[in-house]
Coordinates of C-alpha atoms in Angstrom, one line a residue:
Chain X
M899 CA 32.7 -7.8 -6.1
W900 CA 30.6 -4.7 -6.8
Q901 CA 28.7 -5.9 -3.7
G902 CA 31.9 -6.0 -1.7
R903 CA 33.0 -2.6 -2.8
R904 CA 29.8 -1.0 -1.9
Q905 CA 29.8 -2.7 1.5
F906 CA 33.3 -1.3 1.9
V907 CA 32.3 2.1 0.9
F908 CA 29.4 2.0 3.2
T909 CA 31.2 0.8 6.1
A910 CA 33.8 3.6 5.5
L911 CA 31.1 6.1 5.4
V912 CA 29.5 5.0 8.6
A913 CA 32.9 5.0 10.2
A914 CA 33.5 8.6 8.8
G915 CA 30.0 9.5 10.2
A916 CA 30.6 8.1 13.5
V917 CA 33.7 10.4 13.9
L918 CA 32.0 13.5 12.5
A919 CA 28.5 13.0 13.9
P920 CA 29.1 14.6 17.4
T921 CA 30.6 17.9 15.8
A922 CA 28.1 18.3 12.9
P923 CA 24.5 17.2 13.5
S924 CA 23.3 19.6 10.6
A925 CA 20.3 19.0 8.3
A926 CA 22.5 18.0 5.5
G927 CA 24.1 15.5 7.9
I928 CA 20.9 13.8 8.6
V929 CA 19.9 13.6 4.8
D930 CA 23.2 11.9 3.9
E931 CA 23.0 9.7 6.9
S932 CA 19.5 8.5 6.1
K933 CA 20.5 7.8 2.7
Q934 CA 23.3 5.6 3.8
V935 CA 21.1 3.7 6.2
I936 CA 18.7 2.9 3.5
E937 CA 21.3 1.9 1.0
G938 CA 23.2 0.0 3.7
M939 CA 20.0 -1.9 4.8
S940 CA 19.0 -2.8 1.2
S941 CA 22.5 -4.3 0.5
R942 CA 22.2 -6.4 3.7
V943 CA 18.8 -7.5 2.7
L944 CA 20.1 -8.4 -0.8
S945 CA 23.2 -10.3 0.5
T946 CA 20.9 -12.4 2.9
L947 CA 18.7 -13.2 0.0
K948 CA 21.7 -14.3 -2.1
S949 CA 23.5 -16.2 0.4
Q950 CA 23.1 -19.8 -0.3
G951 CA 22.6 -22.6 2.4
L952 CA 20.6 -20.6 4.8
S953 CA 17.7 -22.3 6.5
R954 CA 14.4 -20.3 6.4
A955 CA 14.8 -19.7 10.2
Q956 CA 18.4 -18.5 9.8
R957 CA 17.3 -16.1 7.0
E958 CA 14.3 -14.8 9.2
Q959 CA 16.8 -14.3 12.0
R960 CA 18.9 -12.1 9.8
F961 CA 15.9 -10.1 8.6
A962 CA 14.9 -9.6 12.2
E963 CA 18.4 -8.2 13.1
I964 CA 18.4 -5.8 10.0
F965 CA 15.0 -4.7 11.0
R966 CA 15.8 -4.1 14.6
S967 CA 19.0 -2.3 13.9
N968 CA 17.4 0.1 11.4
F969 CA 13.7 0.7 12.6
D970 CA 12.9 2.8 15.8
V971 CA 10.7 0.1 17.0
P972 CA 9.9 1.6 20.5
T973 CA 8.7 4.8 18.9
I974 CA 6.8 3.3 16.3
G975 CA 5.2 1.1 18.9
R976 CA 4.2 3.7 21.3
W977 CA 2.6 5.6 18.4
V978 CA 0.6 2.7 16.9
M979 CA -0.7 1.5 20.3
S980 CA -1.5 5.1 21.2
H981 CA -4.6 5.1 23.4
A982 CA -3.8 1.7 24.8
W983 CA -0.3 2.8 25.6
R984 CA -1.3 6.0 27.3
N985 CA -3.7 3.8 29.6
A986 CA -1.3 1.0 30.3
D987 CA 0.6 0.6 33.6
P988 CA 4.2 -0.2 33.6
S989 CA 3.8 -3.9 33.5
Q990 CA 1.2 -3.8 30.7
R991 CA 3.6 -1.4 28.7
K992 CA 6.3 -4.0 29.0
Q993 CA 4.1 -6.7 27.6
L994 CA 2.6 -4.4 24.9
M995 CA 6.2 -3.4 23.7
E996 CA 7.6 -6.9 23.7
L997 CA 4.5 -8.1 21.7
F998 CA 4.7 -5.2 19.4
Q999 CA 8.3 -6.0 18.7
A1000 CA 7.8 -9.6 17.9
Y1001 CA 4.6 -8.7 15.9
I1002 CA 6.2 -6.1 13.6
I1003 CA 9.3 -8.0 13.0
K1004 CA 7.3 -10.8 12.0
T1005 CA 5.0 -8.7 9.5
Y1006 CA 8.0 -6.9 7.9
T1007 CA 9.9 -10.2 7.7
I1008 CA 7.0 -11.8 5.8
Q1009 CA 7.1 -8.8 3.4
L1010 CA 11.0 -9.0 2.9
S1011 CA 11.0 -12.8 2.1
K1012 CA 8.5 -12.0 -0.7
Y1013 CA 11.1 -9.7 -2.3
T1014 CA 12.4 -11.7 -5.3
G1015 CA 15.3 -9.4 -6.3
E1016 CA 13.5 -6.8 -8.3
Q1017 CA 15.8 -3.8 -8.6
F1018 CA 15.7 -1.6 -5.5
K1019 CA 17.3 1.7 -6.1
V1020 CA 17.5 5.0 -3.9
V1021 CA 16.3 7.9 -6.0
S1022 CA 16.7 10.8 -3.6
A1023 CA 16.9 12.0 -0.2
S1024 CA 15.7 15.4 1.3
P1025 CA 14.9 17.1 4.6
D1026 CA 11.6 16.2 6.1
G1027 CA 10.2 17.8 9.3
R1028 CA 12.6 17.1 12.0
G1029 CA 14.5 14.6 9.9
A1030 CA 14.7 13.3 6.3
V1031 CA 13.0 11.4 3.9
V1032 CA 14.6 8.7 1.6
I1033 CA 12.8 7.9 -1.7
S1034 CA 13.5 4.6 -3.3
H1035 CA 12.0 2.8 -6.3
I1036 CA 11.4 -1.0 -6.7
V1037 CA 11.5 -1.6 -10.4
G1038 CA 10.3 -4.8 -12.0
G1039 CA 7.9 -4.4 -15.0
G1040 CA 5.2 -1.8 -15.0
S1041 CA 5.4 1.3 -13.1
P1042 CA 7.8 1.3 -10.1
V1043 CA 6.6 0.9 -6.6
V1044 CA 7.5 4.1 -4.7
L1045 CA 8.7 3.7 -1.2
K1046 CA 9.4 6.7 1.2
W1047 CA 11.4 6.1 4.3
R1048 CA 10.8 8.6 6.9
M1049 CA 13.8 9.0 8.9
R1050 CA 14.5 10.5 12.4
R1051 CA 17.5 10.6 14.8
A1052 CA 17.4 8.0 17.5
G1053 CA 20.1 8.4 20.0
N1054 CA 23.3 8.3 18.0
A1055 CA 21.8 6.6 14.9
V1056 CA 19.3 7.6 12.3
K1057 CA 16.5 5.2 12.2
V1058 CA 13.2 4.4 10.1
R1059 CA 10.1 5.8 11.6
D1060 CA 7.6 4.9 8.8
V1061 CA 7.7 3.3 5.3
V1062 CA 5.1 5.0 3.0
I1063 CA 4.6 2.5 0.0
D1064 CA 2.7 4.1 -2.9
N1065 CA 1.5 6.9 -0.7
I1066 CA 0.2 4.4 1.9
S1067 CA 1.7 4.7 5.5
M1068 CA 2.3 1.5 7.0
S1069 CA 2.6 3.1 10.5
L1070 CA -0.7 4.9 10.0
N1071 CA -2.6 1.6 9.0
Q1072 CA -1.0 -0.2 11.9
R1073 CA -2.2 2.7 14.4
R1074 CA -5.8 2.7 13.0
E1075 CA -5.8 -1.1 13.1
F1076 CA -4.5 -1.3 16.7
T1077 CA -7.0 1.4 17.8
S1078 CA -10.1 -0.5 16.2
V1079 CA -8.9 -3.6 18.1
Y1080 CA -8.5 -1.9 21.4
R1081 CA -12.0 -0.1 21.0
A1082 CA -13.7 -3.5 19.8
R1083 CA -12.2 -4.9 23.3
G1084 CA -14.0 -2.2 25.3
N1085 CA -10.8 -0.1 25.6
S1086 CA -9.2 -2.8 27.5
V1087 CA -5.4 -2.9 27.5
D1088 CA -5.4 -6.5 28.5
G1089 CA -7.8 -7.2 25.6
L1090 CA -5.4 -5.9 23.1
I1091 CA -2.6 -7.8 24.8
T1092 CA -4.5 -10.9 24.5
A1093 CA -5.3 -10.3 20.8
M1094 CA -1.6 -9.5 20.1
R1095 CA -0.5 -12.5 21.9
Q1096 CA -2.8 -14.6 19.8
K1097 CA -1.5 -13.2 16.6
V1098 CA 2.1 -13.5 17.3
A1099 CA 1.5 -17.1 18.4
Q1100 CA -0.3 -17.8 15.1
L1101 CA 2.5 -16.1 12.9
D1102 CA 5.1 -18.2 14.8
R1103 CA 3.4 -21.5 14.1
K1104 CA 3.5 -20.9 10.4
Chain W
M413 CA -13.9 8.8 7.4
R414 CA -16.7 7.7 9.5
D415 CA -17.9 4.2 10.0
P416 CA -21.4 4.6 11.6
Y417 CA -22.6 1.2 10.1
E418 CA -19.7 -0.8 11.2
K419 CA -21.8 -3.6 12.4
T420 CA -23.6 -4.0 9.1
N421 CA -20.4 -3.3 7.1
R422 CA -18.6 -6.2 9.2
Y423 CA -21.3 -8.6 8.3
L424 CA -21.2 -7.7 4.6
F425 CA -17.5 -7.7 4.7
K426 CA -17.7 -11.3 6.1
T427 CA -20.1 -12.2 3.3
N428 CA -18.0 -10.7 0.6
M429 CA -14.9 -12.7 2.0
A430 CA -16.9 -15.9 1.9
L431 CA -18.0 -15.1 -1.7
D432 CA -14.5 -14.3 -2.7
E433 CA -13.4 -17.6 -1.3
A434 CA -16.0 -19.6 -3.2
I435 CA -16.0 -17.7 -6.5
G436 CA -13.2 -15.0 -6.7
R437 CA -10.4 -17.3 -5.8
P438 CA -11.2 -20.1 -8.3
L439 CA -11.9 -17.6 -11.1
T440 CA -8.5 -15.9 -10.4
K441 CA -6.9 -19.5 -10.7
V442 CA -8.7 -19.9 -14.0
Y443 CA -7.6 -16.4 -15.0
R444 CA -3.9 -17.1 -14.3
V445 CA -4.0 -19.9 -16.9
I446 CA -3.7 -17.0 -19.5
P447 CA 0.1 -16.1 -19.7
K448 CA 1.1 -12.8 -18.1
Y449 CA 1.6 -11.3 -21.5
G450 CA -2.2 -12.0 -22.5
R451 CA -3.3 -10.7 -19.0
N452 CA -1.3 -7.4 -19.7
R453 CA -3.2 -7.1 -23.0
I454 CA -6.6 -7.5 -21.3
R455 CA -5.4 -5.0 -18.6
D456 CA -4.4 -2.4 -21.3
F457 CA -7.6 -2.9 -23.0
L458 CA -9.9 -2.5 -20.1
A459 CA -8.0 0.6 -19.2
H460 CA -8.6 1.8 -22.6
Y461 CA -12.2 1.1 -22.6
S462 CA -12.8 3.2 -19.5
S463 CA -10.5 5.9 -20.5
P464 CA -13.4 8.3 -22.0
V465 CA -14.8 8.2 -18.4
T466 CA -11.3 9.4 -17.1
F467 CA -11.3 12.2 -19.9
I468 CA -14.6 13.4 -18.9
N469 CA -13.8 13.5 -15.2
D470 CA -10.3 15.0 -16.0
L471 CA -12.4 18.0 -17.6
L472 CA -14.9 18.2 -14.9
Q473 CA -12.1 18.6 -12.4
G474 CA -10.5 21.3 -14.4
E475 CA -7.5 19.3 -15.0
T476 CA -6.9 20.4 -18.7
R477 CA -3.3 19.2 -18.8
R478 CA -4.3 15.5 -17.6
A479 CA -7.4 15.7 -20.0
Q480 CA -5.0 16.3 -22.8
E481 CA -2.8 13.5 -21.9
T482 CA -5.8 11.0 -21.6
F483 CA -6.9 12.3 -25.1
V484 CA -3.5 11.7 -26.7
R485 CA -3.2 8.4 -25.0
F486 CA -6.6 7.3 -26.4
W487 CA -5.7 8.0 -30.0
V488 CA -2.2 6.6 -29.9
N489 CA -3.5 3.5 -28.3
T490 CA -6.4 3.2 -30.5
L491 CA -4.4 3.6 -33.7
I492 CA -0.9 2.1 -32.9
G493 CA -2.0 0.0 -29.9
L494 CA -4.3 -1.8 -32.1
G495 CA -7.6 -0.8 -30.6
G496 CA -6.1 -0.5 -27.1
F497 CA -4.7 -3.8 -26.5
W498 CA -1.2 -2.3 -26.3
D499 CA -0.5 0.7 -24.2
V500 CA 2.0 2.2 -26.7
A501 CA 1.6 5.6 -25.2
G502 CA 2.5 4.3 -21.7
K503 CA 5.6 2.7 -23.1
N504 CA 6.6 5.8 -24.6
G505 CA 6.5 8.2 -21.6
L506 CA 3.0 8.9 -21.3
P507 CA 1.7 6.8 -18.5
G508 CA -2.1 6.6 -17.9
H509 CA -4.2 7.5 -14.9
K510 CA -7.7 6.9 -13.8
E511 CA -10.3 9.4 -12.7
D512 CA -13.8 8.7 -11.6
F513 CA -17.0 10.9 -10.7
G514 CA -16.4 10.1 -7.1
Q515 CA -13.0 11.9 -7.3
T516 CA -14.6 14.8 -9.1
L517 CA -17.1 15.2 -6.3
A518 CA -14.3 15.2 -3.8
V519 CA -12.5 17.9 -5.9
W520 CA -15.8 19.8 -5.9
G521 CA -15.8 19.8 -2.1
V522 CA -18.3 17.0 -1.4
G523 CA -17.6 15.1 1.6
P524 CA -17.0 11.4 1.7
G525 CA -19.9 10.5 3.8
P526 CA -20.0 7.2 5.8
Y527 CA -18.0 4.2 4.8
L528 CA -19.9 1.3 3.1
V529 CA -18.9 -2.1 2.3
V530 CA -21.0 -2.9 -0.8
P531 CA -21.9 -6.5 -1.6
L532 CA -19.7 -7.8 -4.3
L533 CA -18.0 -4.5 -4.9
G534 CA -16.4 -4.1 -1.5
P535 CA -15.0 -0.9 0.4
H536 CA -16.5 2.5 -0.8
T537 CA -17.4 5.8 0.7
T538 CA -20.9 7.0 -0.1
R539 CA -19.4 9.6 -2.5
H540 CA -17.5 6.8 -4.2
L541 CA -20.5 4.7 -4.6
A542 CA -22.5 7.5 -5.9
G543 CA -19.8 8.5 -8.4
R544 CA -19.9 5.0 -9.9
V545 CA -23.6 5.2 -10.6
V546 CA -22.7 8.4 -12.6
D547 CA -19.8 7.0 -14.3
A548 CA -21.8 4.0 -15.7
R549 CA -23.5 6.6 -17.7
L550 CA -20.6 8.5 -18.9
N551 CA -18.9 6.0 -21.1
P552 CA -19.8 6.5 -24.8
F553 CA -18.7 2.9 -25.4
S554 CA -21.7 1.6 -23.3
Y555 CA -24.1 3.3 -25.5
L556 CA -22.4 1.8 -28.6
L557 CA -22.6 -1.7 -27.2
A558 CA -26.2 -1.1 -25.9
D559 CA -27.2 0.1 -29.5
A560 CA -25.6 -2.9 -31.0
G561 CA -27.8 -5.0 -28.6
V562 CA -24.8 -6.5 -26.9
G563 CA -24.9 -4.6 -23.6
W564 CA -24.0 -7.8 -21.7
V565 CA -20.5 -7.5 -23.1
E566 CA -20.0 -4.8 -20.8
I567 CA -20.9 -6.7 -17.8
I568 CA -18.5 -9.5 -18.7
G569 CA -15.9 -6.8 -19.0
S570 CA -16.5 -5.4 -15.6
A571 CA -16.3 -9.0 -14.3
V572 CA -13.0 -9.5 -15.9
D573 CA -11.9 -6.2 -14.6
V574 CA -12.6 -7.2 -11.0
I575 CA -10.8 -10.6 -11.4
D576 CA -7.8 -8.8 -12.9
R577 CA -7.5 -6.4 -9.9
R578 CA -8.0 -9.3 -7.7
E579 CA -5.2 -11.3 -9.4
R580 CA -2.8 -8.3 -9.0
A581 CA -3.6 -7.8 -5.4
E582 CA -4.0 -11.4 -4.4
D583 CA -0.5 -11.9 -2.8
A584 CA -0.6 -8.6 -0.9
L585 CA -4.1 -9.3 0.4
N586 CA -3.1 -12.7 1.6
D587 CA -0.2 -11.4 3.6
L588 CA -2.3 -8.7 4.9
K589 CA -5.0 -11.2 5.9
R590 CA -2.5 -13.2 7.7
T591 CA -0.5 -10.8 9.5
S592 CA -3.4 -8.3 10.6
L593 CA -4.9 -8.3 13.9
D594 CA -8.3 -7.0 12.5
Y595 CA -8.4 -7.7 8.9
Y596 CA -11.6 -5.4 8.4
A597 CA -9.9 -2.4 10.0
A598 CA -6.7 -3.0 8.1
I599 CA -8.6 -3.0 4.8
R600 CA -10.7 0.0 5.8
S601 CA -7.6 2.0 6.5
L602 CA -5.9 1.0 3.4
Y603 CA -8.9 1.7 1.2
W604 CA -9.1 5.1 2.8
Q605 CA -5.3 6.0 2.4
N606 CA -5.5 4.8 -1.2
R607 CA -8.6 6.6 -2.1
L608 CA -7.1 9.9 -0.7
S609 CA -4.1 9.4 -2.9
E610 CA -6.4 8.9 -6.0
I611 CA -8.2 11.9 -5.3
R612 CA -5.3 14.0 -4.7
N613 CA -3.4 12.5 -7.8
G614 CA -0.7 11.2 -5.7
K615 CA 0.1 14.5 -3.9
V616 CA -0.9 13.4 -0.5
E617 CA -1.1 15.9 2.3
K618 CA 1.6 15.6 4.9
L619 CA 1.3 12.2 6.7
P620 CA 2.2 12.3 10.3
V621 CA 5.4 10.8 11.5
P622 CA 5.4 8.4 14.6
G623 CA 7.0 10.0 17.4
D624 CA 7.1 13.6 16.2
D625 CA 4.2 14.4 18.5
E626 CA 6.2 13.2 21.7

């Protein structure tokens, strides 16, 4: 019931946002919008976790959709693959981006499916550089895990560019890791593509 | 952070992982036989035991406010928390924190030095490792135990501490190992980000946002 009402309110807000957005893309706008995006995402994740009779594959499918619609994957990808991306030709770029999408969706889906219904609550939202940051807590015994969602505009929507968990930036970790792999393969774009392909295949198998 | 000894570090990292598989994993299983409540008591006590080190480092960093907190926590938990097995202070709005001499050196302006993977102890900066050597001599409890002729108790204590940390991190580490393209690089980055956060008491400098530089 509560869930339903929240969903309704959220939908109404999004609808209102869609009407108002073209006229008022102010700083306050992106802060409120960001908060709504994170709240909407968490309620979608929760309802997916709660809905009975979903196979594991179906559940993963839904997480992937939620992820894709809320994360600015192309921008994150270009930044994470930095050097390799800059040195890649168009056909390599296409492969890199496809693999990165598959990889990051898998990675975050694994994290999401570990979520066992500890309380997730949005604590605050405020301006952050060119966008906004939404702070949320995961509470479940002991001190809460603090998540910072760094949000930026992407076309008409507001999307996640980075998640900072207890002061650790996931995108920065990935960027350093990808850079290390690229260097270890003698700065070869194809080397990175091969490593990513192997990883995605391995994650698909399990 | 620089990693000029990457080759050696990678070798030691592999060795540590093998040791962890052979010893750490089975010991964690045994440790998990203790119910969660009991593990929390052990965790609280270990934090209590090392709190004098935190106190001294709070002072050395000029953090009088935090030193006060550590001091009050120590006595509340000693007296009401039955010798530190119950973190009564933390439950009542005075959460604990940890400081070590490596962090103090950082606050004093000493650079991190090269990254080192230490046998059994894992990722460290040179500064962090040097700090540990000092910390081992800062705890009055160690001297009490040594005077009583039971210095080995402390070694068991540190071993339990390692297992306790491992137990808490196990699931996250398993996920990371499974999903990372290069586990060594992933851990190195994770260690360094976490260490910076510890040094700056959670007030991390502005992290870059992907795409802001485009």
